[in-house]
Tab-separated table of C-alpha atoms (C1' of nucleotides) in Angstrom:
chain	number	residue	atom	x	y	z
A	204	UNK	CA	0.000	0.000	0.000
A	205	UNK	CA	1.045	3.496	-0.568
A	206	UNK	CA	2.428	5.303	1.960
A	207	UNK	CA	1.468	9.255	1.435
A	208	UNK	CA	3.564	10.446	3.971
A	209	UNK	CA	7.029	9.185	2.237
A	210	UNK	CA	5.596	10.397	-1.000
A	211	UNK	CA	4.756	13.976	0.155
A	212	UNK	CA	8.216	13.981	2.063
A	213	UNK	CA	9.782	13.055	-1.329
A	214	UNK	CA	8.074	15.165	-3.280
A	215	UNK	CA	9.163	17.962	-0.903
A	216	UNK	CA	12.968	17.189	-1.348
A	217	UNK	CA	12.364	17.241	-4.932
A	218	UNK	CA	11.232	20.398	-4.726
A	219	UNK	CA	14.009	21.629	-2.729
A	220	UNK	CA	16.263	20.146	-5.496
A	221	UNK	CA	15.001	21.579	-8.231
A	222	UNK	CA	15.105	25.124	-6.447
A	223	UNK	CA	18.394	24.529	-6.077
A	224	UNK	CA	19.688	24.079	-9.519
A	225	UNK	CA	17.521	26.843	-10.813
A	226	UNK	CA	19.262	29.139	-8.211
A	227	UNK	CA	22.394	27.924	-9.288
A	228	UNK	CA	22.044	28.231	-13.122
A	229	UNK	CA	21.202	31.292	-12.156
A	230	UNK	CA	23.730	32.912	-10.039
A	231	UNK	CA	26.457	30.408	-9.820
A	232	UNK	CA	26.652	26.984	-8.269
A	233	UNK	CA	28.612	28.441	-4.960
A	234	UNK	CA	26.323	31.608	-4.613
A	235	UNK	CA	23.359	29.441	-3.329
A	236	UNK	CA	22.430	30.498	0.187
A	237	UNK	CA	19.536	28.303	2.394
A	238	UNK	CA	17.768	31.155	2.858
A	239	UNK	CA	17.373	31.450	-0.794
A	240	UNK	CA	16.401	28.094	-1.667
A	241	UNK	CA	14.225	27.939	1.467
A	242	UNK	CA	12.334	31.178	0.617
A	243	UNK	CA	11.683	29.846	-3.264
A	244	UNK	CA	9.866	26.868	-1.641
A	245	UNK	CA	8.111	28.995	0.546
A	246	UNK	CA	10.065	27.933	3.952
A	247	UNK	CA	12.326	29.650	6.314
A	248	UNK	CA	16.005	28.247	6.105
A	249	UNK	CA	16.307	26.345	9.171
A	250	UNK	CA	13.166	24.006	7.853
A	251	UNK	CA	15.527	23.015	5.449
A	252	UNK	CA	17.320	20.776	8.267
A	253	UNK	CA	14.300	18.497	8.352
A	254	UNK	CA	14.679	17.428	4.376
A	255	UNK	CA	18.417	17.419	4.436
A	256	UNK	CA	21.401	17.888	6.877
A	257	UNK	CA	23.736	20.212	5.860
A	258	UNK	CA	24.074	22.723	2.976
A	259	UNK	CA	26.294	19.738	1.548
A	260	UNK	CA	23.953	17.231	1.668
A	261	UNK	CA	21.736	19.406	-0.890
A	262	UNK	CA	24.922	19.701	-3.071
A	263	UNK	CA	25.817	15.261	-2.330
A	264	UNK	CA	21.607	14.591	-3.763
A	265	UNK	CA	22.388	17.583	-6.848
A	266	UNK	CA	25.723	15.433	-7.792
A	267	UNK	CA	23.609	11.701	-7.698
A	268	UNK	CA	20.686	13.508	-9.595
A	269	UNK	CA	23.581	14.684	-12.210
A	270	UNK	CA	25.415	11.471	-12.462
A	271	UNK	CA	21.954	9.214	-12.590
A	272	UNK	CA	21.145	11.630	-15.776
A	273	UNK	CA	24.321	11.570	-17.284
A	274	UNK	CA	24.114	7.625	-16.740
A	275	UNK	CA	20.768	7.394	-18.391
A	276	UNK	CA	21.470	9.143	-21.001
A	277	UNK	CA	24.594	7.377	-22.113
A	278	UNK	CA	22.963	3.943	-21.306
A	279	UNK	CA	20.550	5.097	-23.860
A	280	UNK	CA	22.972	6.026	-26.486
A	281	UNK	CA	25.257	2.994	-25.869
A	282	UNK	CA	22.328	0.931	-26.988
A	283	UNK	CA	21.648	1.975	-30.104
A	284	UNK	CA	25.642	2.638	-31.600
A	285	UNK	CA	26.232	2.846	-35.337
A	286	UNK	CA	28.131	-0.250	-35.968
A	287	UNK	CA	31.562	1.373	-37.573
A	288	UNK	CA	33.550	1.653	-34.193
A	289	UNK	CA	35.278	4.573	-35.016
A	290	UNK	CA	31.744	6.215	-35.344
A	291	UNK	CA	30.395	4.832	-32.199
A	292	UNK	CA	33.566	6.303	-30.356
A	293	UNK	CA	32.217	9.607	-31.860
A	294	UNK	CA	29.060	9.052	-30.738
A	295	UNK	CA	29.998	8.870	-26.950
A	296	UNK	CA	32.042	11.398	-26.974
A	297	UNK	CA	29.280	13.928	-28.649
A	298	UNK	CA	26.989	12.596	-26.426
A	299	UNK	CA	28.870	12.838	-22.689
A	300	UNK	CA	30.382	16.485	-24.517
A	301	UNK	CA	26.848	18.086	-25.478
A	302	UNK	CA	25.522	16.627	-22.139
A	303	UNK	CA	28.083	18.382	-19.661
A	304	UNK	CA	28.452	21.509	-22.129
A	305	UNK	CA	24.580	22.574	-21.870
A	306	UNK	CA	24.574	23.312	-18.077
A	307	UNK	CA	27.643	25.300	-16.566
A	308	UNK	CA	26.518	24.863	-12.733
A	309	UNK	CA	25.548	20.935	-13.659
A	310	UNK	CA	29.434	20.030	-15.063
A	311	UNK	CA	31.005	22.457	-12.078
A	312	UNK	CA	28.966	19.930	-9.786
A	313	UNK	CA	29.721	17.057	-11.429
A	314	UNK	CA	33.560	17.295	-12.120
A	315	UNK	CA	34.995	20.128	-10.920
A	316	UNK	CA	35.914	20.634	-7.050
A	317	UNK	CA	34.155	24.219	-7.023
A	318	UNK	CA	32.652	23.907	-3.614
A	319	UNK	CA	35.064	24.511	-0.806
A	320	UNK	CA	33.847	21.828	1.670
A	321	UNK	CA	32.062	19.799	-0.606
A	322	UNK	CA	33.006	15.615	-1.059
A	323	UNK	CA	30.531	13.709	-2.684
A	324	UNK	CA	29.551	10.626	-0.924
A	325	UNK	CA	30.132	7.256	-1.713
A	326	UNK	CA	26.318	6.975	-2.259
A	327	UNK	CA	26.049	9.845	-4.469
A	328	UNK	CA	29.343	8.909	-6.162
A	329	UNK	CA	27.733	5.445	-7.006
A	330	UNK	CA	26.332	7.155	-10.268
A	331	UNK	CA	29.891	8.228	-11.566
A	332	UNK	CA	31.208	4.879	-11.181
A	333	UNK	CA	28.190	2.962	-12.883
A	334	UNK	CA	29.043	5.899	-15.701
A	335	UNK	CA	32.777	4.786	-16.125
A	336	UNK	CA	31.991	1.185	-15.511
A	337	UNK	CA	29.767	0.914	-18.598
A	338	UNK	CA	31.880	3.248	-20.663
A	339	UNK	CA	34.712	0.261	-19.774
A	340	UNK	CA	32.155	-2.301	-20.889
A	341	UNK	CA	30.960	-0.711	-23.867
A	342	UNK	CA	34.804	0.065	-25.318
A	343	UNK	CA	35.567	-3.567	-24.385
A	344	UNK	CA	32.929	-4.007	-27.536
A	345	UNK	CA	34.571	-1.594	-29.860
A	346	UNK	CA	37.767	-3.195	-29.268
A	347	UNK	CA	39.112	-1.044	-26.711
A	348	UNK	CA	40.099	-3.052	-23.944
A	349	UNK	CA	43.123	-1.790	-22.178
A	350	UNK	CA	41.891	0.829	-18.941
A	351	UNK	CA	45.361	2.729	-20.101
A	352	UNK	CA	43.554	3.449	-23.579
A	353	UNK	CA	40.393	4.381	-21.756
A	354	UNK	CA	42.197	6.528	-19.326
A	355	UNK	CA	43.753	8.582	-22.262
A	356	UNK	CA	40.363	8.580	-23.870
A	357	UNK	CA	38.226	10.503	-21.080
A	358	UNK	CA	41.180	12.531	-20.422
A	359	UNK	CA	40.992	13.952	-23.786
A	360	UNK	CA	37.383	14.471	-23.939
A	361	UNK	CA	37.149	15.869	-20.583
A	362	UNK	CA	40.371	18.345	-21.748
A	363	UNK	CA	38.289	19.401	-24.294
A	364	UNK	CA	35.119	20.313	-22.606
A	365	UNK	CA	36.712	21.907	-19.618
A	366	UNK	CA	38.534	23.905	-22.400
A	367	UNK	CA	35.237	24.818	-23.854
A	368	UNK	CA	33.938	25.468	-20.725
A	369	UNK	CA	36.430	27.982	-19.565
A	370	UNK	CA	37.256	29.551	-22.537
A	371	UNK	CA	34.828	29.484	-24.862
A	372	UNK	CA	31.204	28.972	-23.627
A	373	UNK	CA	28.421	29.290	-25.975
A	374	UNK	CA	30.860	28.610	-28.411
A	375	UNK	CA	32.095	25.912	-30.756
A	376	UNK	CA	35.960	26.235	-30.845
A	377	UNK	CA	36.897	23.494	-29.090
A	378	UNK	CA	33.280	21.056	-29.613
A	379	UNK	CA	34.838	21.518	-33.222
A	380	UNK	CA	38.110	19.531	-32.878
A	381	UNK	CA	36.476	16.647	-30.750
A	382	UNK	CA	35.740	14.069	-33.926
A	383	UNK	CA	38.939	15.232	-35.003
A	384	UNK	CA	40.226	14.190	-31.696
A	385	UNK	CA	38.646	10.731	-31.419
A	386	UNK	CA	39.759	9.844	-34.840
A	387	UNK	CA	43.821	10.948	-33.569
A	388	UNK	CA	42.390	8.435	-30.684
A	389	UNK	CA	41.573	5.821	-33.034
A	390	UNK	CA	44.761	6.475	-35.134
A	391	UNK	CA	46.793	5.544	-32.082
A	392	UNK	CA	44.522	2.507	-30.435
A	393	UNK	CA	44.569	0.689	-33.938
A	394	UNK	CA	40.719	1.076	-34.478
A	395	UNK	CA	40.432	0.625	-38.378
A	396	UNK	CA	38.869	3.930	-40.449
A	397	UNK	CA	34.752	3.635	-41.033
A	398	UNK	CA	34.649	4.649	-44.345
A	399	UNK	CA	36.599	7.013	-46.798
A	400	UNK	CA	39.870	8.666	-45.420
A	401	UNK	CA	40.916	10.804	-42.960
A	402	UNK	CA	41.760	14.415	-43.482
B	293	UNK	CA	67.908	57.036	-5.497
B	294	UNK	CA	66.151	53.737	-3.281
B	295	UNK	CA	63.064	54.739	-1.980
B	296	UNK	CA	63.032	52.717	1.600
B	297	UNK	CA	59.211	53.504	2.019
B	298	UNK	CA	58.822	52.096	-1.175
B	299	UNK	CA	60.330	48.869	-0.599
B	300	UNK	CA	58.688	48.077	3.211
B	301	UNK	CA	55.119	48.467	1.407
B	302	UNK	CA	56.471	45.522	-1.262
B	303	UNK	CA	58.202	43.183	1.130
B	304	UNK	CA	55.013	43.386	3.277
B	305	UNK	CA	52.805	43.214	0.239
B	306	UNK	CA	54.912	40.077	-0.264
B	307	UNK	CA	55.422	39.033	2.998
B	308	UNK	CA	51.433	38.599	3.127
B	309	UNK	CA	51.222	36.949	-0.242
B	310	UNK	CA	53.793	34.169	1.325
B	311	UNK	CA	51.432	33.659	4.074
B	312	UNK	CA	48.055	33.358	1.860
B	313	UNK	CA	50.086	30.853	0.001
B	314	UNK	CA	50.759	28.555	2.913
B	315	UNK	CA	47.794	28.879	4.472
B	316	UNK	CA	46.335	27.681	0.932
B	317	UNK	CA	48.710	24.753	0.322
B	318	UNK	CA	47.597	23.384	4.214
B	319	UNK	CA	43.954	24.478	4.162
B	320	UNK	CA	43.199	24.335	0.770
B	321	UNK	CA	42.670	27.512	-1.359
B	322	UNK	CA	39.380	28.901	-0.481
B	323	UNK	CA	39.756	27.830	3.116
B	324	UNK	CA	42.268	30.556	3.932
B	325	UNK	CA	40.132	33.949	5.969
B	326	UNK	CA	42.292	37.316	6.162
B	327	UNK	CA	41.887	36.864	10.236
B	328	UNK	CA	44.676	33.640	9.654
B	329	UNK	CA	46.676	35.748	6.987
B	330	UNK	CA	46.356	38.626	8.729
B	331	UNK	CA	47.469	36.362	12.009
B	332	UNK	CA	50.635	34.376	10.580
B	333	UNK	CA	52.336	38.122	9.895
B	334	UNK	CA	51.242	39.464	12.886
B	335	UNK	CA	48.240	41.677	11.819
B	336	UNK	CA	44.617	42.248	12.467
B	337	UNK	CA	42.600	41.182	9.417
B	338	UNK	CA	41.633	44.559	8.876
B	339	UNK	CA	45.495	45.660	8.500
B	340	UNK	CA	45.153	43.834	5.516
B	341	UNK	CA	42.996	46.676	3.598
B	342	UNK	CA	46.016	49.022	3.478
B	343	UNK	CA	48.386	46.625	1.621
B	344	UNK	CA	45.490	44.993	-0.379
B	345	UNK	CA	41.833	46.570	-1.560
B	346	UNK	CA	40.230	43.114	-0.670
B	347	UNK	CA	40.080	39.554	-0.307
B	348	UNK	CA	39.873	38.692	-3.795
B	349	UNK	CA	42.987	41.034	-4.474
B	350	UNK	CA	45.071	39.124	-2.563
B	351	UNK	CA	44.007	35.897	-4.604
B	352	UNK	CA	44.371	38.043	-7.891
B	353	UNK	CA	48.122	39.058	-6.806
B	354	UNK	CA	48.825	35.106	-6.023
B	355	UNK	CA	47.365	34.240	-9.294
B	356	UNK	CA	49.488	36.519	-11.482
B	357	UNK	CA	52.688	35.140	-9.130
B	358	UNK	CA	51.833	31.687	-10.609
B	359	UNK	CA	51.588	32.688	-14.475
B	360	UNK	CA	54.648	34.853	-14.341
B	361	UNK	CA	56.309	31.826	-12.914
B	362	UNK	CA	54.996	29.480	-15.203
B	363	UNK	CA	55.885	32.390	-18.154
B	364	UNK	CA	59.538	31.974	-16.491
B	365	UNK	CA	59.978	28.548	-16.588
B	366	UNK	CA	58.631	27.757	-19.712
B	367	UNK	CA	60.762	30.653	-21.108
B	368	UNK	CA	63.485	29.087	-19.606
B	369	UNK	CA	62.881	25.484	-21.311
B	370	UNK	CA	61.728	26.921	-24.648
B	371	UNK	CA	65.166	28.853	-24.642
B	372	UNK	CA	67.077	24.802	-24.805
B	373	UNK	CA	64.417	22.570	-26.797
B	374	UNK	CA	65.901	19.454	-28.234
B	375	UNK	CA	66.646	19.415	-31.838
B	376	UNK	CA	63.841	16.883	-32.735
B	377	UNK	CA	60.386	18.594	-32.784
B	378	UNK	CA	58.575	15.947	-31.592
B	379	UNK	CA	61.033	15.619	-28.591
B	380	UNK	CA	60.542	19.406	-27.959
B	381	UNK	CA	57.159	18.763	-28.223
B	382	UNK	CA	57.690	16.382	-25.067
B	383	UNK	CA	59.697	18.677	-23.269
B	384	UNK	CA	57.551	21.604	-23.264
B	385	UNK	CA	54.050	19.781	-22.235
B	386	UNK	CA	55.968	17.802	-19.452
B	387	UNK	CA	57.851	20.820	-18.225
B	388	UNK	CA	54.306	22.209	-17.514
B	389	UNK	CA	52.575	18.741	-15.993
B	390	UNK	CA	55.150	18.873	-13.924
B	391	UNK	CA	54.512	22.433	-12.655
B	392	UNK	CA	50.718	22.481	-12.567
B	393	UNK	CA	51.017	18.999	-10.582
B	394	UNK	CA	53.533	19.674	-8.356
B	395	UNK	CA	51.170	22.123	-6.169
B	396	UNK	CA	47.415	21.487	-6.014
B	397	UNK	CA	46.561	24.955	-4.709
B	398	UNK	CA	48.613	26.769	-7.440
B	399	UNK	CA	47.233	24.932	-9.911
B	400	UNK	CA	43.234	25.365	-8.652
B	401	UNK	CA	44.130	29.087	-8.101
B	402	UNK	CA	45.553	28.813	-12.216
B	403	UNK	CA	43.056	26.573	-14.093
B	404	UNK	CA	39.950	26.176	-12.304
B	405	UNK	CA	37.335	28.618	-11.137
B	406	UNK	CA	37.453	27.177	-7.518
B	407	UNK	CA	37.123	30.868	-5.397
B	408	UNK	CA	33.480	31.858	-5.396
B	409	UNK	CA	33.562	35.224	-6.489
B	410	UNK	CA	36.688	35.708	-8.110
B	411	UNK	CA	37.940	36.718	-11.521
B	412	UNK	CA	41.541	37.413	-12.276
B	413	UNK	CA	42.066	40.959	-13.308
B	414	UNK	CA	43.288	42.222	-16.621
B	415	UNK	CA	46.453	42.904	-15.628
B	416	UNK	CA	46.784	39.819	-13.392
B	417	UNK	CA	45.600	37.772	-16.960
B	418	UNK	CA	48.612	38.893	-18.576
B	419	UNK	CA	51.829	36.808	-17.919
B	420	UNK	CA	48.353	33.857	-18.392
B	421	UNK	CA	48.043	34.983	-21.771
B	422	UNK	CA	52.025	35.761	-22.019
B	423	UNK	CA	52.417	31.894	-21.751
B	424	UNK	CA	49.772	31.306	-24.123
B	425	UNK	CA	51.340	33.993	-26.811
B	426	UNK	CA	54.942	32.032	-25.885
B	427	UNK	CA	53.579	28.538	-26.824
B	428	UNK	CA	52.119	30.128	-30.311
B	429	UNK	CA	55.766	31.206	-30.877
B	430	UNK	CA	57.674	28.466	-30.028
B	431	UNK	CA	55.380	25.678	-31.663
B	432	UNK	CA	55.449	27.676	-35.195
B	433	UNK	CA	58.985	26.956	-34.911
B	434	UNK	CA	58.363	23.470	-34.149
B	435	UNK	CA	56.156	23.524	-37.380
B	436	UNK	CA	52.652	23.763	-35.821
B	437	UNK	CA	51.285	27.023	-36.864
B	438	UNK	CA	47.365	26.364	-36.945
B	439	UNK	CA	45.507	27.582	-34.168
B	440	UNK	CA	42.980	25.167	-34.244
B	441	UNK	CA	45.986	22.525	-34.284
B	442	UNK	CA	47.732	24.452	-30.414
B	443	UNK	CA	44.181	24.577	-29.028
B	444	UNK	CA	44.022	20.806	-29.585
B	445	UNK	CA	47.415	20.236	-28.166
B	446	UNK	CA	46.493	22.303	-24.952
B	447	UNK	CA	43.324	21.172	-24.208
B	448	UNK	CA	45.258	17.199	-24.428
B	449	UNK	CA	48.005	18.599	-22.104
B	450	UNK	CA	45.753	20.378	-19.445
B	451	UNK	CA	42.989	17.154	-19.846
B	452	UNK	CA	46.070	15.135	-18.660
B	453	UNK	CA	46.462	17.200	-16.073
B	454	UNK	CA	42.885	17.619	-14.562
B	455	UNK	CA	42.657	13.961	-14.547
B	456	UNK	CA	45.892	13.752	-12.577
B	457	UNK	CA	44.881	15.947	-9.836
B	458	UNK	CA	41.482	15.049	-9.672
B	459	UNK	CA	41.567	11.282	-9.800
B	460	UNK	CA	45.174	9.832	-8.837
B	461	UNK	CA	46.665	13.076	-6.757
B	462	UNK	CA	50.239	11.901	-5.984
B	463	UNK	CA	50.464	9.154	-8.197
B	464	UNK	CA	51.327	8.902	-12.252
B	465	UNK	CA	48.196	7.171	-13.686
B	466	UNK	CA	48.024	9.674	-15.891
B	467	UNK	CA	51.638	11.365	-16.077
B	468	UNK	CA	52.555	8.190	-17.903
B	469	UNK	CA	49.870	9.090	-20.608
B	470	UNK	CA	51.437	12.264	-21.476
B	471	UNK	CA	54.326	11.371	-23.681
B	472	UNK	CA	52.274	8.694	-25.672
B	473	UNK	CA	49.521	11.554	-26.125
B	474	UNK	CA	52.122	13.779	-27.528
B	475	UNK	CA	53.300	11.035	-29.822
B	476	UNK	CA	49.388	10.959	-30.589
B	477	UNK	CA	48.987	14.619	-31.494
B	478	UNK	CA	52.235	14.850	-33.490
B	479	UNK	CA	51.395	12.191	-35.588
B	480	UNK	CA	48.072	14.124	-36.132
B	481	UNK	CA	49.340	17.118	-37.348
B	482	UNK	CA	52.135	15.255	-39.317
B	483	UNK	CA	55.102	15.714	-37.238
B	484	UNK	CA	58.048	13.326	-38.209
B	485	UNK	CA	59.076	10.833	-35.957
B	486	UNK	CA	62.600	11.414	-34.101
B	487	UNK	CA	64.432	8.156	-33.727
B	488	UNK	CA	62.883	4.761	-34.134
B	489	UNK	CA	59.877	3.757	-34.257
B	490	UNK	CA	56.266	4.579	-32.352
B	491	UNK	CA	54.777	1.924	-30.079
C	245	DG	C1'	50.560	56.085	6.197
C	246	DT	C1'	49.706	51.778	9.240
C	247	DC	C1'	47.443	49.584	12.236
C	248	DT	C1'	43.643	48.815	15.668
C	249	DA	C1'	39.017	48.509	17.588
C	250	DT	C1'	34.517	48.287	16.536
C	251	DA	C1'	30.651	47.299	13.926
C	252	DC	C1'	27.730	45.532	10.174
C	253	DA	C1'	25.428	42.279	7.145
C	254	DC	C1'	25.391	37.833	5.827
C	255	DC	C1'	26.326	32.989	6.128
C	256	DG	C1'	25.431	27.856	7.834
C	257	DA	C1'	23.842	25.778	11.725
C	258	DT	C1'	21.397	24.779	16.316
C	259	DA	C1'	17.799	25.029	20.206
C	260	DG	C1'	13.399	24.989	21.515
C	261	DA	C1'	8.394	26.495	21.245
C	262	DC	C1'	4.241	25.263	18.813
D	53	DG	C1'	7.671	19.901	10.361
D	54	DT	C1'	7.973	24.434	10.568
D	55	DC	C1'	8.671	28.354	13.012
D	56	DT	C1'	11.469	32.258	15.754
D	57	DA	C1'	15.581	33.409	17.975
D	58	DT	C1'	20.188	33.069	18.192
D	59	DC	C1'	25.077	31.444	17.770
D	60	DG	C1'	29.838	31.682	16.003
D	61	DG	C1'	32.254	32.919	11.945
D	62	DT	C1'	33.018	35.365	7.677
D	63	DG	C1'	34.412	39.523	4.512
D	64	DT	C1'	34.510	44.136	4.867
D	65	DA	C1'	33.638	49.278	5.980
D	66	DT	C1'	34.949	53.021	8.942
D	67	DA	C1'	36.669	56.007	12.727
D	68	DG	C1'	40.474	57.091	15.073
D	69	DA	C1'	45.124	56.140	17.655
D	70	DC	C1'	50.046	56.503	16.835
DNA sequence: GTCTATACACCGATAGAC
DNA sequence: GTCTATCGGTGTATAGAC
């Protein structure tokens, strides 16, 4: 049987939540104040305590909600690859790229440390890891097995979006090198060319 | 002729600087308050306000002391590259892995937005984009003149780096990346190979 | 010119009444 | 659960001592 009382409590947090992020999209992840998000959901800050424990604890549930997206959404995409390997490498990277590029405060959350105190939890870093763990499994399929390969891999994609990020956002200069990138990646892993040649 | 008054105001100036730095490297960088700066060189925190016009100046001063050292020591490498362009190539990204990794605090304080409110001034952005002009120079000698082709290669190098700090600090899980990546981007852009072959 | 004492507004967090 | 009241701590402005 239902149980209304968890489900309005839930709802509640939810609503806290999304506060939250729209406070931060709108004046920076780090500028959020309790009494902010506590007077857009019509509270006073200290009710805040009885949804979540800390300031940080808001911050650990925005980083899960984040990661469980980000996982989603690349489960989804992983399903359905073009067959050509090379393309499908493409395709993840576009993917996890566009996905961190269309929400400054969402990628600061997710990968950069821009929140003094802030350590996700093991809980809320549960998410990330499922994220890498299937990116491992689903380059094991393309051919890419060794975590050294895979290591070099993120490392460029995340270069490039934290360089778009920082220096360019709204921009393209840097989302316009990333097939370019992937195929150098390719180049160097062995993964043959899909079809016609490389520039 | 030396004017003494001149020179108290900068070795105090500097003297304070020394003490927001190693408050930053044990704290971490936005843990340091001008009542513990102000403390370890025998101030009040307000004392601060007639060396510096506020908080954020302070971490604007320390931020243009890490570019113009990282303009120096760059200078200093680009001035005795190896012959072989793809070993220069080497030499120059390691030479600054090795900087940005070797302090955590400098290197949030360069690369990442990690202070709250702050944004480097003009004139503290300068030896940042001194670096940047340097690497232009020196890698047209090295026969990569494209801009599209340096933004590549510096978004690699500084992805390297990121992924260092973040997820292996103290370690070399991805320091051992960087000379294969370089050997990655060289043969992108068509770089001959130095001496033997490439793995 | 430097430094101090004081004060202010704001923050995250806690205690206790209802 | 939510409130009011309040705490200790922060960056910072200002008045005034030396």
């Amino acid at each position: 049987m239902r149980d209304r009382q968890t489900e309005r409590r839930e709802a509640t947090r939810l609503e806290i939540l999304d506060a939250a992020w729209a406070l931060a999209r709108e004046n920076g992840l780090s500028q959020i104040t309790l009494r902010d998000v506590a007077n857009q959901v019509g509270m006073r800050a200290p009710s805040l305590y009885s949804h979540f424990g800390s300031k940080n604890a808001i911050y650990d549930a925005m980083f899960a909600q984040a990661w469980s997206e980000a996982a989603l959404e690349m489960r989804d995409v992983a399903r359905r690859l073009p067959s050509s390997p090379r393309t499908a490498l493409k395709k993840l990277a576009r993917t996890f790229f566009d996905f961190e590029v269309s929400d400054l405060a969402r990628h600061q959350l997710m990968n950069q440390r821009t929140i003094p105190g802030f350590e996700p939890s093991p809980a809320a870093y549960a998410p990330a890891v499922q994220v890498l763990d299937d990116l491992h499994e689903v380059m094991a399929g393309l051919g890419v097995r060794d975590a050294a390969d895979i290591d070099l891999y993120t490392a460029i994609v995340s270069g490039l979006i934290d360089a778009q990020q920082a220096n360019d956002p709204g921009g393209d200069r840097w989302s316009r090198l990333l097939d370019r990138a992937i195929d150098m990646f390719a180049d160097n892993v062995g993964i043959p060319e899909s079809v016609g040649r490389k520039t």
